[in-house]
């Protein structure tokens, strides 16, 4: 028997973020068809995958399971988008993908990314100052 509840939630939140199935699948280490099976109810994601997807979309697992409403106030507290205005949708596609990959990265990888970006910004600022 197919379970459409998780699939409906996954598709809705993916579309709210303007992501393609392929983008999400790559970010969490799946092929597109596996992710598609989640959205169609053909298969269910593991608990670990469900946790990862909740982080990617910045929603609760309860929301993905259809057990609780999406809570914009909670999402705002964790620097997420509100349901009224989605600042992520205003980003360029490559910026959206960067954010999605960042959300699923480990804390260690996030630290490396931030350090690299900070160093790059300093170099760019220094170059502009010398021009």
mmCIF file of C-alpha atoms in Angstrom:
data_model
loop_
_atom_site.group_PDB
_atom_site.id
_atom_site.type_symbol
_atom_site.label_atom_id
_atom_site.label_comp_id
_atom_site.label_asym_id
_atom_site.label_seq_id
_atom_site.Cartn_x
_atom_site.Cartn_y
_atom_site.Cartn_z
ATOM 1 C CA UNK A 1 0.000 0.000 0.000
ATOM 2 C CA UNK A 2 1.335 3.387 -0.949
ATOM 3 C CA UNK A 3 1.755 6.132 1.632
ATOM 4 C CA UNK A 4 1.121 9.474 -0.027
ATOM 5 C CA UNK A 5 1.320 11.636 3.117
ATOM 6 C CA UNK A 6 5.100 11.994 3.174
ATOM 7 C CA UNK A 7 5.202 12.340 -0.603
ATOM 8 C CA UNK A 8 2.661 15.138 -0.654
ATOM 9 C CA UNK A 9 4.591 17.016 2.041
ATOM 10 C CA UNK A 10 7.927 16.494 0.285
ATOM 11 C CA UNK A 11 6.623 17.677 -3.045
ATOM 12 C CA UNK A 12 4.903 20.715 -1.535
ATOM 13 C CA UNK A 13 7.944 21.902 0.398
ATOM 14 C CA UNK A 14 10.292 21.159 -2.526
ATOM 15 C CA UNK A 15 8.157 23.276 -4.834
ATOM 16 C CA UNK A 16 7.974 26.055 -2.226
ATOM 17 C CA UNK A 17 11.777 26.187 -2.357
ATOM 18 C CA UNK A 18 11.811 26.027 -6.172
ATOM 19 C CA UNK A 19 14.060 22.964 -6.130
ATOM 20 C CA UNK A 20 14.036 20.209 -8.734
ATOM 21 C CA UNK A 21 13.910 16.576 -7.610
ATOM 22 C CA UNK A 22 17.372 16.118 -9.126
ATOM 23 C CA UNK A 23 18.811 18.950 -7.016
ATOM 24 C CA UNK A 24 17.463 17.565 -3.752
ATOM 25 C CA UNK A 25 18.467 14.011 -4.612
ATOM 26 C CA UNK A 26 22.042 15.061 -5.375
ATOM 27 C CA UNK A 27 22.261 17.127 -2.188
ATOM 28 C CA UNK A 28 21.317 14.152 -0.024
ATOM 29 C CA UNK A 29 23.248 11.542 -1.998
ATOM 30 C CA UNK A 30 20.451 9.789 -3.901
ATOM 31 C CA UNK A 31 19.595 9.366 -7.536
ATOM 32 C CA UNK A 32 16.579 11.297 -8.785
ATOM 33 C CA UNK A 33 14.380 8.211 -9.201
ATOM 34 C CA UNK A 34 14.846 7.224 -5.550
ATOM 35 C CA UNK A 35 13.761 10.673 -4.445
ATOM 36 C CA UNK A 36 10.863 10.556 -6.897
ATOM 37 C CA UNK A 37 9.682 7.317 -5.287
ATOM 38 C CA UNK A 38 9.425 9.175 -1.957
ATOM 39 C CA UNK A 39 7.196 11.839 -3.495
ATOM 40 C CA UNK A 40 4.943 9.302 -5.227
ATOM 41 C CA UNK A 41 4.607 7.128 -2.136
ATOM 42 C CA UNK A 42 6.208 4.151 -3.828
ATOM 43 C CA UNK A 43 8.839 3.952 -1.084
ATOM 44 C CA UNK A 44 9.335 5.612 2.272
ATOM 45 C CA UNK A 45 12.522 7.418 3.239
ATOM 46 C CA UNK A 46 14.503 5.995 6.148
ATOM 47 C CA UNK A 47 14.436 7.917 9.405
ATOM 48 C CA UNK A 48 17.937 9.198 8.679
ATOM 49 C CA UNK A 49 16.885 10.405 5.215
ATOM 50 C CA UNK A 50 13.740 11.963 6.655
ATOM 51 C CA UNK A 51 15.869 13.890 9.166
ATOM 52 C CA UNK A 52 18.143 15.071 6.365
ATOM 53 C CA UNK A 53 15.184 16.179 4.245
ATOM 54 C CA UNK A 54 13.700 18.055 7.195
ATOM 55 C CA UNK A 55 17.033 19.911 7.528
ATOM 56 C CA UNK A 56 17.182 20.648 3.795
ATOM 57 C CA UNK A 57 13.691 22.112 3.799
ATOM 58 C CA UNK A 58 13.934 23.551 7.304
ATOM 59 C CA UNK A 59 10.730 21.924 8.478
ATOM 60 C CA UNK A 60 9.972 19.419 11.206
ATOM 61 C CA UNK A 61 9.772 15.686 10.679
ATOM 62 C CA UNK A 62 6.232 15.920 12.036
ATOM 63 C CA UNK A 63 5.339 18.221 9.170
ATOM 64 C CA UNK A 64 6.778 15.823 6.602
ATOM 65 C CA UNK A 65 4.806 12.981 8.187
ATOM 66 C CA UNK A 66 1.608 15.028 7.994
ATOM 67 C CA UNK A 67 1.252 15.003 11.762
ATOM 68 C CA UNK A 68 1.619 18.723 12.418
ATOM 69 C CA UNK A 69 1.168 21.954 10.514
ATOM 70 C CA UNK A 70 4.077 23.878 9.170
ATOM 71 C CA UNK A 71 5.110 26.312 11.878
ATOM 72 C CA UNK A 72 6.431 29.553 10.344
ATOM 73 C CA UNK A 73 7.297 30.988 13.769
ATOM 74 C CA UNK A 74 9.542 28.018 14.487
ATOM 75 C CA UNK A 75 11.095 28.253 11.038
ATOM 76 C CA UNK A 76 11.873 31.945 11.569
ATOM 77 C CA UNK A 77 13.564 31.137 14.881
ATOM 78 C CA UNK A 78 16.017 28.926 13.039
ATOM 79 C CA UNK A 79 16.634 31.507 10.317
ATOM 80 C CA UNK A 80 14.296 29.864 7.856
ATOM 81 C CA UNK A 81 11.822 31.295 5.449
ATOM 82 C CA UNK A 82 8.365 32.353 6.475
ATOM 83 C CA UNK A 83 5.355 31.082 4.595
ATOM 84 C CA UNK A 84 4.443 34.651 3.645
ATOM 85 C CA UNK A 85 7.618 35.703 1.846
ATOM 86 C CA UNK A 86 10.295 33.260 0.772
ATOM 87 C CA UNK A 87 13.653 35.049 0.554
ATOM 88 C CA UNK A 88 15.271 31.835 -0.729
ATOM 89 C CA UNK A 89 13.096 32.005 -3.836
ATOM 90 C CA UNK A 90 14.631 35.409 -4.552
ATOM 91 C CA UNK A 91 18.125 33.904 -4.714
ATOM 92 C CA UNK A 92 19.745 32.772 -7.945
ATOM 93 C CA UNK A 93 19.587 29.024 -8.597
ATOM 94 C CA UNK A 94 23.270 28.478 -7.779
ATOM 95 C CA UNK A 95 22.807 30.354 -4.493
ATOM 96 C CA UNK A 96 19.796 28.172 -3.646
ATOM 97 C CA UNK A 97 21.820 25.036 -4.365
ATOM 98 C CA UNK A 98 24.695 26.295 -2.216
ATOM 99 C CA UNK A 99 22.295 26.860 0.668
ATOM 100 C CA UNK A 100 20.713 23.432 0.217
ATOM 101 C CA UNK A 101 24.115 21.707 0.249
ATOM 102 C CA UNK A 102 25.159 23.765 3.268
ATOM 103 C CA UNK A 103 22.073 22.694 5.214
ATOM 104 C CA UNK A 104 22.903 19.010 4.867
ATOM 105 C CA UNK A 105 26.620 19.405 5.590
ATOM 106 C CA UNK A 106 28.121 18.350 8.894
ATOM 107 C CA UNK A 107 29.104 21.034 11.393
ATOM 108 C CA UNK A 108 32.752 20.417 10.541
ATOM 109 C CA UNK A 109 32.160 20.952 6.818
ATOM 110 C CA UNK A 110 30.055 24.049 7.515
ATOM 111 C CA UNK A 111 32.959 25.529 9.467
ATOM 112 C CA UNK A 112 35.372 24.885 6.579
ATOM 113 C CA UNK A 113 32.943 26.431 4.090
ATOM 114 C CA UNK A 114 32.457 29.555 6.197
ATOM 115 C CA UNK A 115 36.196 29.956 6.734
ATOM 116 C CA UNK A 116 36.859 29.627 2.989
ATOM 117 C CA UNK A 117 34.146 32.134 2.114
ATOM 118 C CA UNK A 118 35.369 34.569 4.763
ATOM 119 C CA UNK A 119 38.938 34.317 3.472
ATOM 120 C CA UNK A 120 37.744 34.854 -0.098
ATOM 121 C CA UNK A 121 35.742 37.927 0.934
ATOM 122 C CA UNK A 122 38.803 39.413 2.625
ATOM 123 C CA UNK A 123 40.885 38.881 -0.520
ATOM 124 C CA UNK A 124 38.218 40.458 -2.736
ATOM 125 C CA UNK A 125 37.874 43.423 -0.387
ATOM 126 C CA UNK A 126 41.648 43.865 -0.298
ATOM 127 C CA UNK A 127 41.885 43.752 -4.081
ATOM 128 C CA UNK A 128 39.111 46.341 -4.463
ATOM 129 C CA UNK A 129 40.823 48.625 -1.944
ATOM 130 C CA UNK A 130 44.072 48.488 -3.880
ATOM 131 C CA UNK A 131 42.409 49.229 -7.254
#
